[in-house]
Short mmCIF file of C-alpha atoms in Angstrom, two decimals:
data_model
loop_
_atom_site.label_atom_id
_atom_site.label_comp_id
_atom_site.label_asym_id
_atom_site.label_seq_id
_atom_site.Cartn_x
_atom_site.Cartn_y
_atom_site.Cartn_z
CA MET J 1 -0.17 0.13 -0.02
CA GLU J 2 1.37 3.40 -0.99
CA TYR J 3 1.03 6.32 1.30
CA LYS J 4 0.66 9.97 0.29
CA PHE J 5 1.85 11.55 3.79
CA ASN J 6 4.32 10.53 6.20
CA ASN J 7 2.33 12.26 9.15
CA TYR J 8 -0.75 14.16 10.17
CA TYR J 9 1.01 17.62 9.78
CA GLU J 10 1.82 16.90 6.27
CA MET J 11 -1.82 15.95 5.61
CA LEU J 12 -3.12 19.21 7.31
CA ASP J 13 -0.70 21.24 5.33
CA SER J 14 -1.90 19.76 2.32
CA SER J 15 -5.57 20.38 2.92
CA ALA J 16 -4.82 23.90 4.12
CA SER J 17 -2.88 24.70 0.69
CA LEU J 18 -5.64 23.07 -1.55
CA HIS J 19 -8.65 24.13 0.25
CA PRO J 20 -7.72 27.18 2.55
CA LYS J 21 -11.30 28.70 2.85
CA ASN J 22 -13.08 25.34 3.34
CA ILE J 23 -14.66 25.04 7.01
CA ALA J 24 -12.56 22.54 8.86
CA ILE J 25 -14.32 22.77 12.30
CA PHE J 26 -17.72 23.82 13.30
CA SER J 27 -18.26 24.02 17.05
CA GLU J 28 -20.31 25.78 19.62
CA LYS J 29 -17.66 28.46 20.13
CA ALA J 30 -16.00 28.78 16.67
CA LYS J 31 -15.97 28.11 12.97
CA LEU J 32 -12.43 27.64 11.71
CA SER J 33 -11.26 27.51 7.87
CA TYR J 34 -8.57 25.07 7.12
CA LYS J 35 -6.28 28.21 6.91
CA GLU J 36 -7.44 29.17 10.38
CA LEU J 37 -6.94 25.60 11.63
CA LYS J 38 -3.43 25.27 10.34
CA LEU J 39 -2.42 28.67 12.04
CA LYS J 40 -3.72 27.60 15.41
CA VAL J 41 -1.89 24.25 15.11
CA ASP J 42 1.36 26.11 14.11
CA GLN J 43 1.01 28.29 17.15
CA THR J 44 0.45 25.31 19.45
CA ILE J 45 3.65 23.78 18.04
CA THR J 46 5.44 26.80 19.20
CA PHE J 47 3.84 26.55 22.80
CA LEU J 48 4.61 22.87 23.19
CA ARG J 49 8.39 23.34 22.09
CA ASP J 50 8.49 26.22 24.48
CA ASN J 51 7.67 23.72 27.17
CA GLN J 52 10.47 21.39 26.14
CA ILE J 53 8.12 18.89 24.40
CA ALA J 54 10.11 17.13 21.92
CA LYS J 55 9.94 13.94 19.76
CA ASN J 56 8.54 10.78 21.49
CA ASP J 57 7.47 12.53 24.56
CA LYS J 58 3.98 11.67 25.67
CA VAL J 59 1.20 14.26 25.98
CA ALA J 60 -1.82 13.03 27.68
CA MET J 61 -5.15 14.32 26.81
CA ILE J 62 -8.25 14.32 29.16
CA VAL J 63 -10.29 16.50 26.72
CA THR J 64 -14.05 16.58 26.06
CA ASN J 65 -15.21 17.40 22.49
CA CYS J 66 -14.09 20.70 21.27
CA GLU J 67 -11.91 22.35 18.65
CA GLU J 68 -9.14 22.36 21.08
CA PHE J 69 -9.00 18.53 20.92
CA VAL J 70 -8.29 18.62 17.18
CA ILE J 71 -5.77 21.54 17.33
CA SER J 72 -3.69 19.99 20.33
CA PHE J 73 -3.80 16.59 18.80
CA PHE J 74 -2.32 17.76 15.48
CA ALA J 75 0.18 19.90 17.03
CA ILE J 76 1.55 17.24 19.39
CA THR J 77 1.97 14.78 16.48
CA ALA J 78 3.49 17.64 14.31
CA ILE J 79 6.41 17.83 16.45
CA GLY J 80 6.81 13.95 16.63
CA ALA J 81 5.41 13.82 20.28
CA ILE J 82 2.86 11.07 21.01
CA PRO J 83 -0.64 12.06 22.19
CA VAL J 84 -2.42 9.74 24.59
CA PRO J 85 -6.14 10.44 24.49
CA ILE J 86 -7.86 9.27 27.77
CA ASN J 87 -11.19 8.22 28.48
CA THR J 88 -12.82 11.21 30.00
CA PHE J 89 -15.20 9.09 32.10
CA LEU J 90 -12.50 7.51 34.23
CA LYS J 91 -11.74 8.48 37.94
CA LYS J 92 -8.80 9.71 39.52
CA ASP J 93 -7.01 6.25 40.27
CA GLU J 94 -7.61 5.32 36.63
CA PHE J 95 -6.07 8.52 35.23
CA ARG J 96 -3.05 8.27 37.68
CA TYR J 97 -2.33 4.65 36.34
CA ILE J 98 -2.22 5.63 32.70
CA LEU J 99 -0.39 8.95 33.31
CA ASN J 100 2.32 6.82 35.14
CA ASP J 101 2.27 4.03 32.65
CA CYS J 102 2.83 6.09 29.49
CA GLN J 103 5.22 8.40 31.52
CA ALA J 104 3.37 11.63 30.39
CA LYS J 105 5.49 14.78 30.30
CA MET J 106 2.54 17.13 29.74
CA LEU J 107 -1.36 16.69 30.31
CA ILE J 108 -3.86 18.78 28.43
CA VAL J 109 -7.26 18.75 30.37
CA SER J 110 -10.71 20.34 30.14
CA ASN J 111 -11.40 22.28 33.20
CA SER J 112 -14.68 20.41 33.72
CA HIS J 113 -12.11 17.44 34.85
CA LEU J 114 -9.73 19.42 37.04
CA LYS J 115 -11.45 18.08 40.21
CA GLU J 116 -10.01 14.57 39.11
CA ILE J 117 -6.51 15.94 38.25
CA ASP J 118 -6.02 18.03 41.49
CA GLY J 119 -4.29 15.92 43.99
CA LEU J 120 -2.52 13.54 41.67
CA GLU J 121 0.64 14.50 43.22
CA MET J 122 2.85 14.24 40.00
CA SER J 123 5.00 17.08 40.27
CA SER J 124 6.88 16.50 36.99
CA LEU J 125 3.58 16.59 35.05
CA LYS J 126 3.01 20.05 33.13
CA VAL J 127 -0.57 20.65 33.24
CA VAL J 128 -2.47 22.82 30.52
CA VAL J 129 -6.11 23.64 31.07
CA ILE J 130 -8.71 24.26 28.37
CA GLY J 131 -11.19 26.83 29.99
CA GLU J 132 -10.87 28.88 33.13
CA PHE J 133 -9.14 27.75 36.08
CA LYS J 134 -7.78 29.18 39.38
CA ASN J 135 -4.63 26.96 40.11
CA SER J 136 -1.55 29.08 39.45
CA ALA J 137 0.49 25.82 38.84
CA TYR J 138 -1.28 25.35 35.72
CA GLN J 139 -0.99 27.01 32.22
CA SER J 140 -3.90 28.01 30.02
CA PHE J 141 -4.24 26.50 26.44
CA LYS J 142 -5.24 30.06 25.47
CA ASP J 143 -1.55 30.97 25.75
CA ALA J 144 -0.71 29.02 22.72
CA PHE J 145 -2.88 31.41 20.47
CA TYR J 146 -0.34 34.22 21.33
CA LYS J 147 2.74 32.66 20.08
CA ALA J 148 4.66 33.32 17.15
CA ILE J 149 5.02 30.72 14.20
CA ASP J 150 8.07 28.85 12.64
CA LYS J 151 7.50 29.27 8.99
CA ASP J 152 10.45 26.73 8.43
CA PHE J 153 8.88 24.13 10.47
CA VAL J 154 9.06 20.58 9.19
CA SER J 155 7.62 17.79 11.04
CA PRO J 156 10.15 14.99 11.95
CA ALA J 157 7.29 12.41 12.21
CA LYS J 158 7.85 9.41 9.82
CA LEU J 159 5.19 6.82 8.72
CA GLU J 160 6.51 4.06 11.06
CA ASP J 161 6.67 6.37 14.05
CA THR J 162 4.13 6.17 16.80
CA ALA J 163 1.33 8.39 16.16
CA SER J 164 -0.88 7.81 19.34
CA ILE J 165 -1.22 5.58 22.23
CA ILE J 166 -5.03 4.42 22.84
CA TYR J 167 -5.54 2.74 26.19
CA THR J 168 -8.01 -0.22 25.97
CA SER J 169 -9.93 -1.83 28.90
CA GLY J 170 -7.63 -4.37 30.63
CA THR J 171 -8.63 -7.93 31.38
CA THR J 172 -6.69 -8.04 34.52
CA GLY J 173 -7.91 -4.70 35.89
CA HIS J 174 -5.39 -2.47 34.26
CA PRO J 175 -5.83 -0.92 30.82
CA LYS J 176 -3.44 -1.65 27.99
CA GLY J 177 -1.93 1.05 25.83
CA ALA J 178 -2.19 0.17 22.10
CA VAL J 179 0.67 1.89 20.12
CA ILE J 180 -0.54 3.10 16.79
CA SER J 181 1.73 4.19 14.00
CA TYR J 182 0.81 6.79 11.23
CA LYS J 183 0.95 3.81 8.80
CA ASN J 184 -1.76 2.10 10.93
CA VAL J 185 -4.17 4.85 10.87
CA PHE J 186 -3.35 6.01 7.14
CA SER J 187 -4.17 2.32 6.07
CA ASN J 188 -7.63 2.78 7.53
CA ILE J 189 -8.15 6.25 5.98
CA LEU J 190 -7.31 5.09 2.52
CA GLY J 191 -9.55 2.06 2.68
CA ILE J 192 -12.56 4.11 3.86
CA ASN J 193 -11.85 6.93 1.47
CA GLU J 194 -11.75 4.58 -1.49
CA ILE J 195 -14.95 2.65 -0.41
CA PHE J 196 -17.16 5.84 0.46
CA SER J 197 -15.67 8.34 -1.94
CA ILE J 198 -15.21 11.07 0.82
CA THR J 199 -14.36 14.42 -0.67
CA HIS J 200 -13.85 17.88 0.48
CA LYS J 201 -17.54 18.46 0.11
CA ASP J 202 -18.29 16.19 2.73
CA ARG J 203 -19.15 16.92 6.47
CA PHE J 204 -18.91 14.64 9.53
CA ILE J 205 -20.77 14.96 12.82
CA VAL J 206 -18.53 14.45 15.88
CA TYR J 207 -20.76 13.71 18.81
CA LEU J 208 -19.17 10.59 20.31
CA PRO J 209 -16.22 10.90 22.54
CA MET J 210 -13.19 12.04 20.71
CA PHE J 211 -10.76 10.03 22.72
CA HIS J 212 -12.36 6.70 21.43
CA SER J 213 -10.35 5.22 18.43
CA PHE J 214 -13.50 4.95 16.23
CA THR J 215 -14.10 8.52 16.67
CA LEU J 216 -10.49 9.72 16.56
CA THR J 217 -9.79 7.89 13.26
CA VAL J 218 -12.93 8.26 11.38
CA MET J 219 -14.34 11.55 12.58
CA VAL J 220 -11.38 13.66 13.69
CA ILE J 221 -8.25 12.54 11.43
CA MET J 222 -9.96 11.13 8.33
CA PRO J 223 -11.99 14.51 7.51
CA ILE J 224 -8.57 16.38 7.54
CA TYR J 225 -7.21 13.90 4.98
CA SER J 226 -10.11 14.89 2.36
CA ALA J 227 -10.44 18.57 3.55
CA SER J 228 -14.02 17.75 4.75
CA GLY J 229 -15.70 19.45 7.62
CA GLU J 230 -16.12 18.48 11.04
CA VAL J 231 -19.26 19.45 12.98
CA ILE J 232 -18.26 19.10 16.81
CA VAL J 233 -21.01 18.51 19.39
CA LYS J 234 -19.95 18.24 23.16
CA SER J 235 -22.21 15.35 23.82
CA VAL J 236 -24.62 12.89 22.25
CA PHE J 237 -27.14 14.51 24.88
CA PRO J 238 -29.48 16.08 24.21
CA PHE J 239 -29.76 13.95 21.31
CA PRO J 240 -32.28 16.50 19.41
CA ASN J 241 -29.30 18.75 19.28
CA VAL J 242 -27.29 16.22 17.51
CA LEU J 243 -29.96 15.85 14.87
CA LYS J 244 -30.41 19.81 14.73
CA GLN J 245 -26.70 20.21 14.11
CA THR J 246 -26.64 17.32 11.40
CA LEU J 247 -29.39 19.14 9.71
CA LEU J 248 -28.37 22.68 9.92
CA LYS J 249 -24.75 21.95 9.08
CA ARG J 250 -25.67 19.60 6.04
CA VAL J 251 -23.76 16.70 7.48
CA THR J 252 -23.37 14.00 4.76
CA VAL J 253 -21.70 11.11 7.08
CA PHE J 254 -23.33 10.10 10.29
CA LEU J 255 -21.31 7.61 12.64
CA GLY J 256 -22.81 5.83 15.57
CA VAL J 257 -22.98 2.84 17.83
CA PRO J 258 -25.92 0.41 18.13
CA ALA J 259 -27.49 2.06 21.11
CA ILE J 260 -27.89 5.18 18.86
CA TYR J 261 -29.37 3.67 15.88
CA SER J 262 -31.69 1.48 17.99
CA ALA J 263 -32.97 4.77 19.79
CA MET J 264 -33.44 6.34 16.50
CA ALA J 265 -35.36 3.53 14.95
CA LYS J 266 -37.82 3.76 17.80
CA ALA J 267 -37.92 7.55 18.34
CA LYS J 268 -40.31 10.09 16.70
CA ILE J 269 -37.97 11.72 14.19
CA PRO J 270 -39.18 14.93 12.90
CA TRP J 271 -40.46 14.50 9.32
CA TYR J 272 -38.46 17.53 8.16
CA PHE J 273 -35.30 15.62 9.28
CA LYS J 274 -36.18 12.45 7.48
CA TRP J 275 -36.42 14.20 4.11
CA PHE J 276 -34.26 17.30 4.35
CA ASN J 277 -31.04 15.72 5.81
CA ALA J 278 -28.06 15.60 3.47
CA ILE J 279 -26.84 12.39 4.83
CA ARG J 280 -25.26 10.09 2.37
CA TYR J 281 -24.17 7.11 4.80
CA PHE J 282 -25.04 6.23 8.37
CA VAL J 283 -21.92 3.86 9.48
CA CYS J 284 -22.28 1.83 12.62
CA GLY J 285 -19.24 0.53 14.50
CA SER J 286 -18.54 -0.76 17.95
CA ALA J 287 -20.91 -3.78 17.96
CA PRO J 288 -23.36 -5.68 15.59
CA LEU J 289 -26.86 -4.44 15.04
CA ALA J 290 -29.91 -6.36 15.65
CA ARG J 291 -31.60 -7.34 12.22
CA GLN J 292 -34.71 -5.52 13.36
CA THR J 293 -33.11 -2.50 14.19
CA ILE J 294 -31.58 -2.27 10.64
CA GLU J 295 -35.10 -3.02 9.02
CA ASP J 296 -36.86 -0.48 11.27
CA PHE J 297 -34.06 2.39 10.70
CA GLU J 298 -34.09 1.86 6.97
CA ARG J 299 -37.82 2.34 6.78
CA ILE J 300 -37.55 5.57 8.59
CA PHE J 301 -34.57 6.72 6.45
CA PRO J 302 -35.15 5.08 2.95
CA ARG J 303 -32.84 7.47 1.11
CA ALA J 304 -29.65 6.89 3.09
CA LYS J 305 -27.57 3.58 3.46
CA LEU J 306 -27.07 2.11 7.04
CA LEU J 307 -23.77 0.23 6.84
CA GLU J 308 -22.37 -1.80 9.66
CA GLY J 309 -18.38 -2.19 10.20
CA TYR J 310 -16.15 -4.00 12.63
CA GLY J 311 -13.07 -3.08 14.41
CA LEU J 312 -10.90 -2.67 17.54
CA SER J 313 -8.63 -0.26 19.02
CA GLU J 314 -5.67 -2.51 18.09
CA CYS J 315 -6.60 -2.31 14.42
CA SER J 316 -6.68 1.41 14.28
CA PRO J 317 -9.70 0.65 14.44
CA LEU J 318 -11.55 -0.70 11.34
CA VAL J 319 -11.06 -4.04 9.99
CA SER J 320 -14.15 -4.53 7.93
CA VAL J 321 -17.33 -2.60 6.54
CA ASN J 322 -20.21 -3.13 4.21
CA ARG J 323 -19.81 -1.46 0.77
CA PRO J 324 -22.67 0.91 -0.28
CA GLU J 325 -23.29 -1.16 -3.39
CA ASN J 326 -22.47 -4.41 -1.75
CA LYS J 327 -23.78 -5.27 1.78
CA LYS J 328 -25.45 -8.11 3.68
CA VAL J 329 -27.81 -7.65 6.58
CA SER J 330 -26.38 -8.78 9.96
CA SER J 331 -22.71 -8.92 8.25
CA VAL J 332 -20.04 -6.35 9.29
CA GLY J 333 -18.94 -6.44 5.61
CA LEU J 334 -15.83 -7.23 3.89
CA PRO J 335 -12.22 -6.60 4.96
CA LEU J 336 -10.95 -3.01 3.98
CA PRO J 337 -8.46 -3.20 1.00
CA LYS J 338 -5.12 -5.06 1.51
CA PHE J 339 -6.39 -6.30 5.04
CA ASP J 340 -6.59 -10.09 5.53
CA VAL J 341 -9.15 -11.83 7.91
CA LYS J 342 -9.19 -15.38 8.77
CA ILE J 343 -11.31 -17.46 11.08
CA VAL J 344 -9.12 -19.93 13.08
CA ASP J 345 -9.41 -22.67 15.74
CA ASP J 346 -7.74 -22.93 19.09
CA GLU J 347 -4.50 -24.15 17.25
CA MET J 348 -4.72 -21.00 14.76
CA ILE J 349 -5.52 -23.37 12.09
CA GLU J 350 -8.16 -21.89 9.54
CA VAL J 351 -11.41 -23.27 9.53
CA LYS J 352 -13.89 -24.08 6.77
CA THR J 353 -16.19 -21.50 5.29
CA GLY J 354 -19.14 -20.69 7.58
CA GLU J 355 -17.62 -22.47 10.50
CA VAL J 356 -17.25 -20.37 13.77
CA GLY J 357 -13.96 -19.45 15.07
CA GLU J 358 -11.67 -16.71 16.23
CA ILE J 359 -11.26 -13.77 14.04
CA ILE J 360 -7.59 -12.80 13.38
CA VAL J 361 -6.34 -9.99 11.07
CA LYS J 362 -3.43 -9.10 9.21
CA GLY J 363 -2.53 -5.93 7.67
CA ASP J 364 -1.14 -2.31 7.96
CA ASN J 365 -3.59 -1.57 10.41
CA VAL J 366 -2.32 -3.86 13.08
CA MET J 367 -0.87 -2.01 16.07
CA GLN J 368 2.84 -1.94 16.94
CA GLY J 369 2.00 -3.62 20.07
CA TYR J 370 1.05 -2.82 23.67
CA LEU J 371 3.14 -0.12 25.53
CA ASN J 372 5.56 -1.67 28.29
CA ASN J 373 3.92 -4.95 27.89
CA PRO J 374 5.83 -7.35 25.51
CA THR J 375 4.02 -10.29 27.16
CA ALA J 376 0.70 -9.18 26.18
CA THR J 377 1.67 -8.22 22.68
CA ASP J 378 3.21 -11.66 22.08
CA GLU J 379 -0.02 -13.06 23.15
CA VAL J 380 -2.26 -11.29 20.72
CA ILE J 381 0.37 -10.78 17.82
CA ILE J 382 1.55 -14.08 16.30
CA ASN J 383 3.49 -13.92 13.00
CA GLY J 384 1.94 -10.65 12.08
CA TRP J 385 -1.67 -11.83 12.78
CA LEU J 386 -3.69 -10.23 15.41
CA ARG J 387 -5.96 -12.30 17.58
CA THR J 388 -9.13 -10.42 18.31
CA GLY J 389 -10.62 -12.49 20.89
CA ASP J 390 -13.80 -12.39 18.90
CA LEU J 391 -15.79 -15.10 17.54
CA GLY J 392 -16.92 -15.00 13.97
CA LYS J 393 -17.55 -16.71 10.58
CA VAL J 394 -16.98 -15.91 6.95
CA ASP J 395 -19.40 -16.81 4.17
CA SER J 396 -18.64 -17.96 0.64
CA ASP J 397 -18.53 -14.26 -0.55
CA GLY J 398 -15.92 -13.30 2.05
CA PHE J 399 -18.57 -11.33 4.13
CA LEU J 400 -17.62 -11.33 8.11
CA TYR J 401 -20.22 -12.11 10.74
CA ILE J 402 -19.71 -11.47 14.45
CA VAL J 403 -20.99 -14.37 16.35
CA ASP J 404 -19.84 -13.66 20.17
CA ARG J 405 -16.83 -12.71 22.01
CA LEU J 406 -14.34 -15.05 23.36
CA LYS J 407 -13.60 -12.40 26.07
CA ASP J 408 -16.35 -11.48 28.28
CA LEU J 409 -16.23 -7.95 27.16
CA ILE J 410 -19.33 -5.79 27.63
CA ILE J 411 -19.96 -2.92 25.41
CA SER J 412 -22.20 -0.15 26.82
CA LYS J 413 -22.76 2.92 24.85
CA GLY J 414 -19.86 2.16 22.90
CA GLN J 415 -17.68 2.10 26.02
CA ASN J 416 -15.55 -1.21 26.54
CA ILE J 417 -16.03 -2.81 29.91
CA TYR J 418 -14.16 -6.03 31.15
CA PRO J 419 -16.21 -7.70 33.92
CA ARG J 420 -12.95 -9.05 35.66
CA GLU J 421 -11.99 -5.57 36.63
CA ILE J 422 -15.37 -5.06 38.40
CA GLU J 423 -15.24 -8.53 39.77
CA GLU J 424 -11.83 -8.05 41.36
CA LEU J 425 -13.06 -5.04 43.25
CA ILE J 426 -16.33 -6.67 44.30
CA TYR J 427 -14.19 -9.41 45.81
CA LYS J 428 -12.48 -6.72 48.01
CA ILE J 429 -15.86 -6.28 49.75
CA GLU J 430 -15.71 -8.29 53.07
CA GLU J 431 -19.15 -9.95 52.80
CA VAL J 432 -18.61 -11.53 49.26
CA GLN J 433 -17.91 -15.02 48.89
CA ALA J 434 -18.30 -15.30 45.05
CA CYS J 435 -19.26 -12.87 42.26
CA ALA J 436 -19.78 -12.74 38.46
CA VAL J 437 -20.32 -9.84 36.05
CA ILE J 438 -22.24 -10.14 32.77
CA GLY J 439 -23.82 -7.88 30.16
CA ILE J 440 -27.46 -8.06 29.44
CA LYS J 441 -28.83 -6.43 26.29
CA ASP J 442 -31.54 -3.88 26.94
CA GLU J 443 -34.29 -2.71 24.73
CA ASN J 444 -31.91 -0.37 22.65
CA GLU J 445 -29.59 -3.40 21.96
CA ASP J 446 -27.09 -1.64 24.39
CA GLU J 447 -25.70 -3.73 27.13
CA ASP J 448 -26.26 -3.18 30.85
CA VAL J 449 -23.73 -4.30 33.44
CA VAL J 450 -25.19 -6.87 35.90
CA ALA J 451 -23.65 -8.36 38.92
CA PHE J 452 -24.24 -11.46 40.88
CA ILE J 453 -23.16 -12.03 44.29
CA GLN J 454 -22.85 -15.12 46.58
CA LEU J 455 -22.44 -13.89 50.04
CA LYS J 456 -20.44 -15.41 52.95
CA GLU J 457 -22.48 -17.54 55.46
CA ASP J 458 -24.44 -15.28 57.88
CA MET J 459 -23.28 -12.08 56.05
CA VAL J 460 -25.65 -9.27 54.88
CA LEU J 461 -25.05 -6.73 52.16
CA SER J 462 -27.01 -4.43 50.12
CA GLU J 463 -26.96 -3.34 46.50
CA ALA J 464 -26.47 0.32 47.48
CA LYS J 465 -23.62 -0.71 49.53
CA VAL J 466 -21.91 -2.46 46.57
CA LYS J 467 -22.52 0.33 44.17
CA ALA J 468 -21.17 2.99 46.66
CA PHE J 469 -18.15 1.03 47.08
CA LEU J 470 -17.54 0.67 43.14
CA LYS J 471 -18.13 4.43 42.60
CA ASN J 472 -15.03 5.13 44.66
CA HIS J 473 -12.94 3.16 42.29
CA LEU J 474 -14.59 2.95 38.80
CA ALA J 475 -15.90 5.20 36.26
CA ASN J 476 -19.82 5.59 36.28
CA PHE J 477 -20.30 3.70 33.00
CA LYS J 478 -18.81 0.56 34.71
CA ILE J 479 -21.05 0.42 37.77
CA PRO J 480 -23.49 -2.36 37.57
CA LYS J 481 -27.16 -1.18 36.82
CA HIS J 482 -28.37 -4.06 38.63
CA VAL J 483 -26.87 -6.13 41.61
CA TYR J 484 -28.35 -9.71 42.38
CA PHE J 485 -27.68 -11.84 45.53
CA ALA J 486 -27.84 -15.60 45.05
CA ASP J 487 -27.48 -18.50 47.62
CA GLU J 488 -25.12 -20.20 45.22
CA LEU J 489 -23.71 -19.22 41.64
CA PRO J 490 -23.87 -21.92 38.93
CA LYS J 491 -20.30 -23.48 38.49
CA ASN J 492 -18.92 -26.19 36.20
CA ALA J 493 -16.86 -28.96 37.44
CA ALA J 494 -13.67 -27.01 37.75
CA GLY J 495 -15.26 -24.45 39.84
CA LYS J 496 -15.67 -21.78 37.08
CA VAL J 497 -18.86 -19.75 37.31
CA LEU J 498 -21.04 -20.33 34.41
CA LYS J 499 -22.09 -16.90 33.16
CA ARG J 500 -24.04 -18.38 30.11
CA VAL J 501 -26.42 -19.94 32.65
CA LEU J 502 -26.74 -16.63 34.57
CA LYS J 503 -27.53 -14.79 31.25
CA GLU J 504 -30.39 -17.48 30.45
CA ASN J 505 -31.74 -17.09 33.91
CA ILE J 506 -32.03 -13.40 33.84
CA LYS J 507 -32.72 -12.57 30.31
CA GLY J 508 -36.01 -10.77 29.95
CA LYS J 509 -36.57 -10.20 33.69
CA ILE J 510 -34.59 -6.80 34.25
CA ASN J 511 -35.53 -4.46 31.20
#
């Protein structure tokens, strides 16, 4: 695969030269042309260099959706430093772990998250705040926009260099940092552009969190490649505002997760939105859609195509997607150009067409590895093939279908949640004998976190106490929606809790 650019700065410079007046960013606070965006990035480059940020330094980002996310992300990569976008829904202990693990030299943070940052006791960490603040030890991101620019600046970043580190939920309670190169991301962008024919006339709406690999690659970086526009909305809530901005800004590409499309299929969408929107494609990632959701959605939006895809952070993130002219319901499409997908058994031997096995992926999209974790890297990347941990099958036409997950991963509102992390904390509660955490689909095809607890003899424990304990250690989206107490949890002969039995017993009782 041949690549046009070595890094994101070259890409931005090209778009700003070819389409300087094109609007790059629409947000609640500003409207920036490509020329204006490039200027702000150049000023921020000077700001970072004045702070002694250099190639390969890590700059963490705890930033909500805003134009400053785009500006800082591109400036960090321009000098060859490495941005580390962090899930903004995490808590102080989780932030501390990631900041230490990646050895961040600087943290750029939205002022809405200063409460979690204060008291981290990381004296060597330079903190730059977006918005108003009182702590005199911090710097203001606004200071960047008073800096002179270096007209002779040339980005030192190369195609094989690390472009970002994306932390994924960890099966052992700690997240792992997926090391992503420029080549990884450009392989995704080239494939998506080819399939969807993206041009400078397209506009994307960015309402899903920018720290997420799906949003970051497809809605933040890719539009810059084609000099398209990004309509930035702070949050999915209130959702009518997302629809309003989609309509007013003439958005042409709408990306979402199953919970969004399920809700849209059931909601009372205004008639004028249905018929006067400019959307060419609705694209779904994160998890498979239910067939009924697809049918209901396409009945409401007959002019636009709803296309499912599949990916994971370790693949930068896209692996496959349905084509506008060639798709199959319930499938997540064909692999992107130049990517290879196989279905294998436990011995990594390819199974027959139509048989279920683990999905493995090979191509320029596969990450470089996990930061500071060669053991975990060697477990998932074998001879260039990435073991996804997902179960799937491929039909005779090459279409991929997701069947289940080898991991016990729960996906709630697009967020990855690993039960073991929650279980290990529950086990710290004195009254607990055994526990199991599972995901149960709700009416919107999203997953609720549900915990089952077996108490020690003569012990008493309430659901409220369990949730209160977990809230001190976990992000809110990881807190179980329901906690059930059982005399005994079902187990197999080896003593392993049978989560499948728990799911069957509880299904339909909690929604």
